[in-house]
Tab-separated table of C-alpha atoms in Angstrom:
chain	number	residue	atom	x	y	z
A	1	MET	CA	-14.595	16.030	-4.119
A	2	LEU	CA	-12.033	18.738	-3.406
A	3	GLY	CA	-8.576	17.533	-4.338
A	4	ALA	CA	-8.078	14.270	-2.515
A	5	ARG	CA	-10.819	15.005	0.009
A	6	GLU	CA	-14.521	14.246	-0.066
A	7	VAL	CA	-16.216	17.118	1.732
A	8	LEU	CA	-19.871	17.524	2.688
A	9	LEU	CA	-21.372	21.007	2.694
A	10	VAL	CA	-24.219	21.494	5.191
A	11	GLY	CA	-26.521	24.483	5.323
A	12	THR	CA	-27.416	25.620	8.853
A	13	ASP	CA	-29.139	28.634	10.375
A	14	GLU	CA	-25.660	29.981	11.162
A	15	GLY	CA	-24.300	29.541	7.655
A	16	ILE	CA	-22.644	26.833	5.579
A	17	ARG	CA	-20.512	24.239	7.347
A	18	ALA	CA	-18.064	21.771	5.782
A	19	ILE	CA	-17.069	18.400	7.238
A	20	ASP	CA	-15.643	15.105	5.954
A	21	ARG	CA	-18.205	13.256	3.884
A	22	ALA	CA	-17.400	9.911	5.543
A	23	CYS	CA	-18.287	9.154	9.133
A	24	PRO	CA	-15.099	8.390	11.134
A	25	HIS	CA	-16.829	5.354	12.658
A	26	GLU	CA	-17.047	2.948	9.704
A	27	GLY	CA	-16.804	5.252	6.730
A	28	PHE	CA	-20.514	5.538	5.884
A	29	ARG	CA	-21.351	8.623	3.846
A	30	LEU	CA	-23.164	11.392	5.655
A	31	ASP	CA	-25.122	12.671	2.643
A	32	LEU	CA	-28.453	11.568	4.154
A	33	ALA	CA	-27.585	12.532	7.722
A	34	GLU	CA	-30.166	14.330	9.862
A	35	VAL	CA	-29.260	17.922	10.765
A	36	ARG	CA	-30.732	19.716	13.778
A	37	GLY	CA	-29.318	23.101	14.558
A	38	GLN	CA	-25.543	22.686	14.631
A	39	GLU	CA	-25.603	18.897	15.067
A	40	LEU	CA	-25.459	16.211	12.387
A	41	THR	CA	-26.429	12.575	13.054
A	42	CYS	CA	-24.976	9.712	11.022
A	43	PRO	CA	-27.847	7.600	9.649
A	44	ALA	CA	-25.872	4.356	9.993
A	45	HIS	CA	-25.159	4.144	13.733
A	46	GLY	CA	-26.381	7.379	15.244
A	47	TRP	CA	-23.064	9.112	15.916
A	48	ARG	CA	-23.654	12.867	16.371
A	49	PHE	CA	-21.199	15.622	15.478
A	50	ASP	CA	-21.000	19.335	16.242
A	51	LEU	CA	-20.787	20.981	12.819
A	52	ARG	CA	-18.807	23.923	14.227
A	53	SER	CA	-15.937	21.947	15.762
A	54	GLY	CA	-16.318	18.403	14.425
A	55	ALA	CA	-16.493	17.074	17.988
A	56	CYS	CA	-18.414	13.827	18.427
A	57	VAL	CA	-21.091	14.512	21.038
A	58	THR	CA	-21.734	10.802	21.527
A	59	ALA	CA	-19.055	8.273	22.449
A	60	GLY	CA	-16.777	8.211	19.421
A	61	GLU	CA	-14.091	9.873	17.323
A	62	ASP	CA	-14.276	13.465	16.135
A	63	THR	CA	-14.581	14.357	12.451
A	64	ARG	CA	-12.727	17.063	10.538
A	65	THR	CA	-14.276	20.447	9.773
A	66	TYR	CA	-13.097	22.937	7.154
A	67	THR	CA	-13.144	26.725	6.988
A	68	VAL	CA	-15.822	28.005	4.611
A	69	ALA	CA	-16.053	31.415	2.997
A	70	VAL	CA	-18.787	32.784	0.706
A	71	ARG	CA	-17.713	35.515	-1.703
A	72	ASP	CA	-19.813	36.908	-4.555
A	73	GLY	CA	-22.149	33.932	-4.353
A	74	ALA	CA	-19.304	31.382	-4.621
A	75	ILE	CA	-18.442	28.956	-1.822
A	76	PHE	CA	-14.752	28.493	-0.956
A	77	VAL	CA	-13.565	25.632	1.261
A	78	ASP	CA	-10.032	25.516	2.657
A	79	VAL	CA	-8.862	21.902	2.322
A	80	ASP	CA	-5.151	22.671	2.612
A	81	VAL	CA	-4.719	20.801	5.903
A	82	GLU	CA	-2.419	18.057	7.097
A	83	PRO	CA	-4.056	14.618	7.130
A	84	THR	CA	-4.531	12.923	10.457
A	85	GLU	CA	-3.467	9.343	11.093
A	86	GLN	CA	-7.149	8.507	11.338
A	87	GLU	CA	-7.803	9.897	7.855
A	88	LEU	CA	-4.877	7.985	6.379
A	89	ALA	CA	-5.986	4.799	8.111
A	90	MET	CA	-9.504	5.141	6.708
A	91	ALA	CA	-8.154	5.826	3.216
A	92	SER	CA	-5.911	2.754	3.492
A	93	GLU	CA	-8.869	0.632	4.543
A	94	ALA	CA	-10.758	1.926	1.529
A	95	VAL	CA	-7.947	0.708	-0.756
A	96	LEU	CA	-8.038	-2.732	0.872
A	97	GLY	CA	-11.815	-2.851	0.463
A	98	ALA	CA	-11.521	-2.195	-3.266
A	99	LEU	CA	-8.820	-4.853	-3.612
A	100	GLU	CA	-10.956	-7.388	-1.784
A	101	MET	CA	-13.893	-6.672	-4.080
A	102	GLY	CA	-11.674	-7.089	-7.140
A	103	ARG	CA	-12.655	-3.667	-8.482
A	104	GLY	CA	-9.594	-2.458	-10.358
A	105	SER	CA	-10.755	1.050	-11.250
A	106	LEU	CA	-11.957	1.699	-7.705
A	107	ALA	CA	-8.679	0.407	-6.252
A	108	ALA	CA	-6.796	2.716	-8.620
A	109	ARG	CA	-8.819	5.780	-7.608
A	110	ARG	CA	-8.558	5.061	-3.910
A	111	THR	CA	-4.810	4.463	-4.130
A	112	ALA	CA	-4.332	7.745	-5.964
A	113	ARG	CA	-6.462	9.498	-3.329
A	114	LEU	CA	-4.414	7.962	-0.493
A	115	LEU	CA	-1.218	9.337	-2.033
A	116	ALA	CA	-2.856	12.705	-2.710
A	117	LEU	CA	-3.725	12.935	0.996
A	118	GLY	CA	0.019	12.878	1.659
A	119	GLU	CA	0.673	9.240	2.501
A	120	ASP	CA	4.289	8.109	2.089
A	121	PRO	CA	4.707	5.957	-1.067
A	122	ARG	CA	6.669	3.454	1.030
A	123	ARG	CA	3.649	2.894	3.260
A	124	VAL	CA	1.408	2.524	0.230
A	125	ALA	CA	3.913	0.037	-1.208
A	126	LEU	CA	3.847	-1.941	2.037
A	127	LEU	CA	0.039	-1.946	2.008
A	128	LEU	CA	-0.101	-3.324	-1.556
A	129	ALA	CA	2.762	-5.792	-1.089
A	130	ARG	CA	1.286	-7.269	2.075
A	131	TYR	CA	-2.117	-7.640	0.461
A	132	GLY	CA	-0.656	-9.320	-2.626
A	133	GLY	CA	1.578	-11.628	-0.625
A	134	SER	CA	-1.178	-12.669	1.770
A	135	HIS	CA	-3.647	-13.455	-1.038
A	136	ALA	CA	-1.363	-15.201	-3.561
A	137	ASP	CA	-2.428	-18.726	-4.417
A	138	ALA	CA	0.704	-20.326	-5.952
A	139	GLY	CA	3.654	-18.066	-5.387
A	140	LEU	CA	4.065	-14.305	-5.417
A	141	ASP	CA	2.355	-12.806	-8.448
A	142	PRO	CA	4.245	-10.523	-10.860
A	143	GLU	CA	1.605	-7.889	-10.141
A	144	THR	CA	2.663	-7.855	-6.479
A	145	ALA	CA	6.336	-7.857	-7.441
A	146	ALA	CA	5.596	-4.754	-9.536
A	147	VAL	CA	5.208	-2.836	-6.264
A	148	ALA	CA	9.019	-2.908	-6.021
A	149	ASP	CA	9.323	-1.404	-9.500
A	150	ALA	CA	6.775	1.303	-8.670
A	151	LEU	CA	8.741	2.190	-5.556
A	152	ALA	CA	12.002	2.355	-7.533
A	153	LEU	CA	10.408	4.812	-9.967
A	154	VAL	CA	9.371	7.302	-7.252
A	155	PRO	CA	12.608	9.392	-7.363
A	156	HIS	CA	12.147	9.863	-11.111
A	157	LEU	CA	8.476	10.956	-11.059
A	158	ASP	CA	6.472	13.944	-9.898
A	159	GLU	CA	3.636	13.444	-7.408
A	160	ARG	CA	0.969	13.069	-10.086
A	161	ALA	CA	2.967	10.439	-11.970
A	162	VAL	CA	3.693	8.532	-8.741
A	163	ALA	CA	-0.047	8.366	-8.086
A	164	LEU	CA	-0.690	7.095	-11.629
A	165	VAL	CA	1.920	4.343	-11.369
A	166	PHE	CA	0.746	3.113	-7.974
A	167	ALA	CA	-2.860	3.302	-9.179
A	168	ASP	CA	-1.914	1.023	-12.086
A	169	VAL	CA	-0.344	-1.485	-9.699
A	170	ALA	CA	-3.397	-1.422	-7.418
A	171	ALA	CA	-5.703	-1.988	-10.403
A	172	ALA	CA	-3.536	-4.884	-11.570
A	173	LEU	CA	-3.600	-6.462	-8.105
A	174	ALA	CA	-7.363	-6.097	-7.815
A	175	SER	CA	-7.867	-7.734	-11.210
A	176	ARG	CA	-5.373	-10.528	-10.616
A	177	LEU	CA	-6.530	-11.399	-7.106
A	178	ALA	CA	-10.218	-10.607	-7.541
A	179	ARG	CA	-12.087	-11.857	-4.475
A	180	ALA	CA	-9.175	-14.095	-3.506
A	181	SER	CA	-9.296	-15.479	0.017
A	182	PRO	CA	-6.428	-14.807	2.416
A	183	ARG	CA	-3.754	-17.476	2.096
A	184	PHE	CA	-2.378	-19.185	5.163
A	185	GLY	CA	0.975	-20.765	4.420
A	186	PRO	CA	2.669	-23.593	6.316
A	187	ASP	CA	3.991	-23.047	9.827
A	188	PRO	CA	7.568	-21.710	9.951
A	189	ALA	CA	10.171	-24.455	10.080
A	190	THR	CA	12.553	-24.758	13.017
A	191	PRO	CA	16.340	-24.285	12.638
A	192	PHE	CA	16.727	-28.073	12.566
A	193	ALA	CA	15.490	-27.918	8.966
A	194	TRP	CA	18.677	-26.212	7.784
A	195	THR	CA	21.262	-26.994	10.458
A	196	ASP	CA	22.959	-29.891	8.655
A	197	ALA	CA	23.400	-28.505	5.140
A	198	GLY	CA	23.343	-24.820	6.024
A	199	PRO	CA	20.792	-22.166	4.949
A	200	ARG	CA	22.024	-21.609	1.392
A	201	ALA	CA	22.412	-25.246	0.374
A	202	THR	CA	19.110	-26.187	2.015
A	203	LEU	CA	17.158	-23.542	0.124
A	204	ALA	CA	18.859	-24.280	-3.193
A	205	ALA	CA	18.078	-27.997	-2.895
A	206	LEU	CA	14.439	-27.425	-1.944
A	207	VAL	CA	13.796	-25.039	-4.843
A	208	ASP	CA	15.664	-27.233	-7.305
A	209	GLY	CA	13.665	-30.240	-6.116
A	210	GLY	CA	10.310	-28.487	-6.465
A	211	GLU	CA	9.484	-28.684	-2.737
A	212	ALA	CA	7.284	-25.589	-2.773
A	213	ASP	CA	5.508	-25.926	0.589
A	214	GLU	CA	8.662	-26.977	2.394
A	215	VAL	CA	10.804	-24.141	1.062
A	216	GLU	CA	8.074	-21.659	2.006
A	217	ALA	CA	8.096	-22.994	5.568
A	218	VAL	CA	11.898	-22.923	5.746
A	219	VAL	CA	12.115	-19.320	4.521
A	220	ALA	CA	9.468	-18.280	7.052
A	221	GLY	CA	11.479	-20.048	9.761
A	222	MET	CA	14.732	-18.403	8.685
A	223	LEU	CA	13.152	-14.955	8.833
A	224	ALA	CA	11.710	-15.709	12.268
A	225	ALA	CA	15.176	-16.821	13.396
A	226	GLY	CA	16.703	-13.563	12.199
A	227	LEU	CA	18.771	-14.807	9.250
A	228	PRO	CA	19.808	-11.986	6.899
A	229	VAL	CA	17.667	-11.443	3.823
A	230	ALA	CA	20.813	-11.506	1.662
A	231	GLU	CA	21.689	-15.028	2.827
A	232	ILE	CA	18.169	-16.265	2.121
A	233	ALA	CA	18.206	-14.563	-1.275
A	234	ALA	CA	21.443	-16.325	-2.269
A	235	GLY	CA	20.016	-19.785	-1.575
A	236	LEU	CA	16.740	-19.078	-3.351
A	237	ALA	CA	18.507	-17.561	-6.360
A	238	GLU	CA	20.801	-20.564	-6.714
A	239	GLY	CA	17.906	-23.016	-6.633
A	240	THR	CA	15.868	-20.916	-9.061
A	241	VAL	CA	18.570	-20.693	-11.710
A	242	ARG	CA	19.394	-24.402	-11.408
A	243	SER	CA	15.873	-25.390	-12.435
A	244	PHE	CA	14.498	-22.990	-15.022
A	245	ARG	CA	10.710	-22.853	-14.700
A	246	GLY	CA	10.104	-19.903	-16.963
A	247	PRO	CA	11.170	-16.258	-16.849
A	248	TRP	CA	8.955	-15.003	-14.028
A	249	PRO	CA	10.274	-16.790	-10.893
A	250	LEU	CA	13.701	-15.118	-10.976
A	251	VAL	CA	12.205	-11.732	-11.907
A	252	VAL	CA	9.700	-11.970	-9.046
A	253	LEU	CA	12.320	-13.215	-6.569
A	254	GLU	CA	14.622	-10.256	-7.229
A	255	ARG	CA	11.755	-7.859	-6.554
A	256	ALA	CA	10.595	-9.717	-3.455
A	257	VAL	CA	14.122	-9.421	-2.051
A	258	ARG	CA	14.133	-5.721	-2.887
A	259	LEU	CA	10.810	-5.214	-1.094
A	260	ALA	CA	12.142	-7.081	1.942
A	261	GLU	CA	15.251	-4.907	2.030
A	262	LEU	CA	13.465	-1.601	1.420
A	263	LEU	CA	10.365	-2.088	3.553
A	264	GLY	CA	11.799	-4.225	6.339
A	265	PRO	CA	10.519	-7.245	8.287
A	266	ASP	CA	6.817	-6.429	7.839
A	267	ALA	CA	7.207	-6.924	4.094
A	268	ALA	CA	9.801	-9.701	4.257
A	269	ARG	CA	7.625	-11.976	6.396
A	270	VAL	CA	4.838	-11.818	3.815
A	271	VAL	CA	6.502	-11.665	0.397
A	272	LEU	CA	9.686	-13.739	0.703
A	273	PRO	CA	8.168	-17.095	1.775
A	274	VAL	CA	5.495	-16.824	-0.930
A	275	ALA	CA	8.097	-15.874	-3.546
A	276	ALA	CA	10.119	-18.941	-2.507
A	277	HIS	CA	7.030	-21.087	-3.024
A	278	GLY	CA	6.692	-19.741	-6.555
A	279	CYS	CA	10.353	-20.403	-7.366
A	280	ALA	CA	9.831	-24.088	-6.599
A	281	ALA	CA	6.330	-24.503	-8.001
A	282	GLY	CA	6.705	-23.149	-11.519
A	283	ALA	CA	5.574	-25.084	-14.593
A	284	GLU	CA	8.008	-27.325	-16.443
A	285	VAL	CA	9.730	-25.794	-19.438
A	286	PRO	CA	9.426	-27.552	-22.830
A	287	GLN	CA	12.566	-29.409	-23.833
A	288	ALA	CA	12.640	-27.563	-27.156
A	289	PHE	CA	13.251	-24.320	-25.316
A	290	LEU	CA	16.052	-25.820	-23.238
A	291	ALA	CA	17.609	-27.200	-26.406
A	292	THR	CA	17.606	-23.704	-27.879
A	293	SER	CA	19.400	-22.427	-24.785
A	294	ASP	CA	21.917	-25.257	-25.050
A	295	THR	CA	22.834	-24.206	-28.581
A	296	LEU	CA	23.829	-20.797	-27.221
A	297	ALA	CA	26.117	-22.253	-24.571
A	298	GLY	CA	29.093	-22.234	-26.910
A	299	ALA	CA	28.880	-18.451	-27.206
A	300	PRO	CA	28.917	-17.125	-23.621
A	301	ARG	CA	28.198	-13.438	-23.105
A	302	ALA	CA	28.665	-11.080	-20.206
A	303	ALA	CA	25.505	-10.120	-18.377
A	304	ALA	CA	25.565	-6.551	-19.640
A	305	GLU	CA	25.858	-7.836	-23.226
A	306	VAL	CA	22.826	-10.101	-22.813
A	307	VAL	CA	20.785	-7.238	-21.363
A	308	HIS	CA	21.915	-5.197	-24.362
A	309	GLU	CA	20.811	-7.981	-26.749
A	310	CYS	CA	17.363	-8.092	-25.184
A	311	GLY	CA	17.087	-4.328	-25.444
A	312	ARG	CA	17.991	-4.600	-29.123
A	313	ALA	CA	15.275	-7.239	-29.594
A	314	LEU	CA	12.770	-4.673	-28.312
A	315	LEU	CA	14.165	-1.995	-30.577
A	316	GLN	CA	14.270	-4.158	-33.716
A	317	PHE	CA	11.051	-6.095	-33.130
A	318	TRP	CA	9.071	-6.415	-36.322
A	319	LEU	CA	6.395	-8.712	-37.735
A	320	PRO	CA	6.093	-8.716	-41.502
A	321	SER	CA	2.564	-10.155	-41.567
A	322	ASP	CA	-0.389	-11.018	-39.356
A	323	ASP	CA	-1.103	-14.136	-41.410
A	324	ASP	CA	1.306	-16.414	-39.539
A	325	VAL	CA	-1.135	-17.742	-36.932
A	326	ASP	CA	1.508	-19.952	-35.311
A	327	GLY	CA	3.820	-17.062	-34.576
A	328	THR	CA	5.087	-16.274	-31.115
A	329	GLY	CA	6.213	-12.709	-31.751
A	330	SER	CA	5.359	-10.321	-28.911
A	331	LEU	CA	6.782	-6.967	-27.942
A	332	LEU	CA	5.743	-7.626	-24.336
A	333	GLY	CA	7.510	-10.968	-24.550
A	334	CYS	CA	10.717	-9.210	-25.568
A	335	GLY	CA	10.250	-6.962	-22.545
A	336	LEU	CA	9.912	-10.012	-20.318
A	337	ALA	CA	13.160	-11.399	-21.771
A	338	LEU	CA	14.862	-8.107	-20.859
A	339	ALA	CA	13.510	-8.252	-17.300
A	340	HIS	CA	14.738	-11.839	-16.975
A	341	ALA	CA	18.205	-10.904	-18.254
A	342	ALA	CA	18.459	-8.098	-15.689
A	343	ALA	CA	17.319	-10.460	-12.923
A	344	ALA	CA	19.983	-12.964	-14.031
A	345	GLU	CA	22.563	-10.185	-13.785
A	346	TRP	CA	21.409	-9.592	-10.201
A	347	ALA	CA	21.591	-13.313	-9.422
A	348	LEU	CA	25.169	-13.532	-10.746
A	349	ASP	CA	26.270	-11.451	-7.770
A	350	LEU	CA	24.873	-14.221	-5.555
A	351	THR	CA	25.790	-17.389	-7.472
A	352	PRO	CA	27.856	-18.175	-10.598
A	353	VAL	CA	25.230	-20.746	-11.596
A	354	ALA	CA	23.088	-17.839	-12.783
A	355	SER	CA	25.016	-17.731	-16.060
A	356	ALA	CA	22.538	-20.349	-17.317
A	357	SER	CA	19.742	-17.814	-16.877
A	358	LEU	CA	21.498	-15.480	-19.290
A	359	LEU	CA	21.180	-18.187	-21.948
A	360	HIS	CA	17.494	-18.513	-21.124
A	361	ALA	CA	17.043	-14.753	-21.538
A	362	ARG	CA	18.666	-14.901	-24.983
A	363	SER	CA	16.400	-17.794	-25.931
A	364	LEU	CA	13.330	-15.882	-24.759
A	365	ALA	CA	14.323	-12.888	-26.844
A	366	GLY	CA	14.596	-15.214	-29.829
A	367	VAL	CA	11.199	-16.776	-29.154
A	368	TYR	CA	9.469	-13.425	-29.000
A	369	ALA	CA	11.475	-11.227	-31.358
A	370	GLY	CA	9.436	-11.780	-34.521
A	371	ALA	CA	11.328	-11.259	-37.760
A	372	ALA	CA	13.687	-8.643	-36.250
A	373	ALA	CA	14.207	-5.634	-38.460
A	374	GLU	CA	17.704	-4.699	-39.558
A	375	ALA	CA	19.540	-2.352	-37.251
A	376	THR	CA	19.622	1.211	-38.539
A	377	GLY	CA	22.209	3.493	-37.023
A	378	ILE	CA	22.892	4.257	-33.387
A	379	PRO	CA	19.895	4.730	-31.077
A	380	ALA	CA	19.288	8.232	-29.809
A	381	GLU	CA	20.085	9.018	-26.198
A	382	HIS	CA	17.041	9.037	-23.931
A	383	PRO	CA	17.429	10.669	-20.503
A	384	ASP	CA	15.768	9.441	-17.314
A	385	VAL	CA	13.022	12.021	-17.665
A	386	ALA	CA	11.949	10.546	-21.011
A	387	ILE	CA	11.612	7.045	-19.554
A	388	ALA	CA	9.748	8.349	-16.515
A	389	ALA	CA	7.370	10.396	-18.660
A	390	ALA	CA	6.641	7.380	-20.872
A	391	VAL	CA	5.792	5.283	-17.805
A	392	ALA	CA	3.367	7.926	-16.544
A	393	ARG	CA	1.506	8.222	-19.855
A	394	SER	CA	1.777	4.574	-20.904
A	395	SER	CA	-1.328	3.035	-22.469
A	396	ALA	CA	-3.782	1.093	-20.343
A	397	GLN	CA	-2.533	-2.459	-19.981
A	398	THR	CA	-3.424	-5.918	-18.704
A	399	PRO	CA	-2.304	-6.754	-15.155
A	400	ARG	CA	0.608	-8.841	-16.410
A	401	GLY	CA	1.470	-6.214	-19.013
A	402	ILE	CA	1.680	-3.571	-16.271
A	403	ALA	CA	4.185	-5.790	-14.445
A	404	VAL	CA	6.331	-6.154	-17.581
A	405	CYS	CA	6.285	-2.426	-18.394
A	406	LEU	CA	7.227	-1.333	-14.876
A	407	ALA	CA	9.967	-3.967	-14.678
A	408	ILE	CA	11.695	-2.874	-17.874
A	409	ALA	CA	11.321	0.812	-17.032
A	410	GLY	CA	13.321	0.096	-13.907
A	411	VAL	CA	15.933	-1.800	-15.937
A	412	ALA	CA	16.335	1.155	-18.307
A	413	LEU	CA	16.724	3.667	-15.489
A	414	GLN	CA	19.451	1.554	-13.870
A	415	ARG	CA	21.829	1.656	-16.844
A	416	PRO	CA	23.063	4.148	-19.452
A	417	ASP	CA	22.871	1.702	-22.415
A	418	PRO	CA	21.153	3.729	-25.190
A	419	THR	CA	19.931	0.569	-26.973
A	420	VAL	CA	18.171	-0.716	-23.858
A	421	ARG	CA	16.644	2.689	-23.177
A	422	ALA	CA	15.456	3.099	-26.767
A	423	GLY	CA	13.950	-0.405	-26.769
A	424	VAL	CA	12.149	0.154	-23.484
A	425	LEU	CA	10.837	3.503	-24.677
A	426	ARG	CA	9.523	1.850	-27.813
A	427	LEU	CA	7.486	-0.655	-25.791
A	428	LEU	CA	6.170	1.980	-23.400
A	429	GLU	CA	5.042	4.176	-26.281
A	430	THR	CA	3.464	1.350	-28.296
A	431	THR	CA	-0.305	0.973	-28.187
A	432	ARG	CA	-1.714	-1.823	-26.093
A	433	ARG	CA	-2.936	-3.904	-29.041
A	434	GLU	CA	0.400	-3.789	-30.846
A	435	ARG	CA	2.287	-4.804	-27.708
A	436	PHE	CA	0.667	-8.208	-27.848
A	437	THR	CA	0.589	-8.876	-31.577
A	438	ALA	CA	-1.419	-11.766	-30.228
A	439	ARG	CA	-1.248	-14.877	-32.371
A	440	GLU	CA	-0.971	-17.874	-30.072
A	441	LEU	CA	1.993	-16.201	-28.451
A	442	GLN	CA	1.668	-17.617	-24.954
A	443	PRO	CA	3.136	-21.071	-24.346
A	444	ALA	CA	2.380	-21.868	-20.707
A	445	PHE	CA	5.953	-21.438	-19.524
A	446	VAL	CA	6.283	-17.909	-20.865
A	447	ALA	CA	2.735	-16.639	-20.448
A	448	ILE	CA	2.614	-12.869	-20.150
């Protein structure tokens, strides 16, 4: 392995040659290939290559050769070359293969290698988003939605950190969707499905009513008919905030919309219908939680204030003892409350009904906040570079934990609030075990 490239060195009677280790046909390694003179034969299907030029002397694609120099007994190989579309395509296929096998560490390595070859992060994001959307079983998974957060972090990270973040997302996807079969959703609905009530009202009613398959078909039909993503997003957001089914649906929807807007129709056709399905199919929320939200209704807060409150919950999180086995305290849970509050702020630009989601975010922060230590002074200022660095070196995490951490990192980078930034930094710099503080902390509706 030289940088991002796997190179095979071959000794010949004319000196040492260097070619790609993988055959361009189907990617089989050439380690055991037969060499005769200046020709190498792939043991899998018999393709033969000229080791001097890389030309395929049978019917097939050429391989890449590299300049080799021997100085003072050391072998030097020049791998500073632009990748071909064929190389990038093979590396992309390798990522998909790892995802399909459910091998998280392999998916991470192959994703990092694809980026190191020079692939555009947007194309890697599209690759991961399309795989996640096409293999989701009951709505778009938070791990797939995390692709949007990874993409948003790119301007704040160096190349190495970008590779680490995308590798984390790929590992999370492989673990979450291990050996999942491709999902074939319902056929796109025709415009008759939304002609009477209009697109927005139709979508809101379907999500509110829990019609998961139907809303997926309608969204697919709207995209096929060319309706703007923003109009579809408004209807889905309104239905989602009307019927609270836990914190994830709104968080995932906001990111699915972002992926559709950033990556275009190829992403929208895959992620938006599945995200709509998840908005309508979420689990019912316990009445006790809704009652807690109702008690907050008399004290309305602006969206920015609620986001600030959730950031403070992260900053002040504290558990006095591990003996309380019925506790629900969780630093990751506080992070999820923050992500939900930020998603509610986004939804408020689409529908005033989203104010209810701000109450839910405050309730979530209360559920997860533990004993809450007393505030001590004003949080220090943390610049963008500190948040970005913490993301890059963050502890290994569960698939769902990766989604939470990337989501709140994006929230912190979008606003100058020092309390939010300090709270997010605290979570990112906390060890994996202490993030959970796991003592029966996962009621079904807020599972992280």
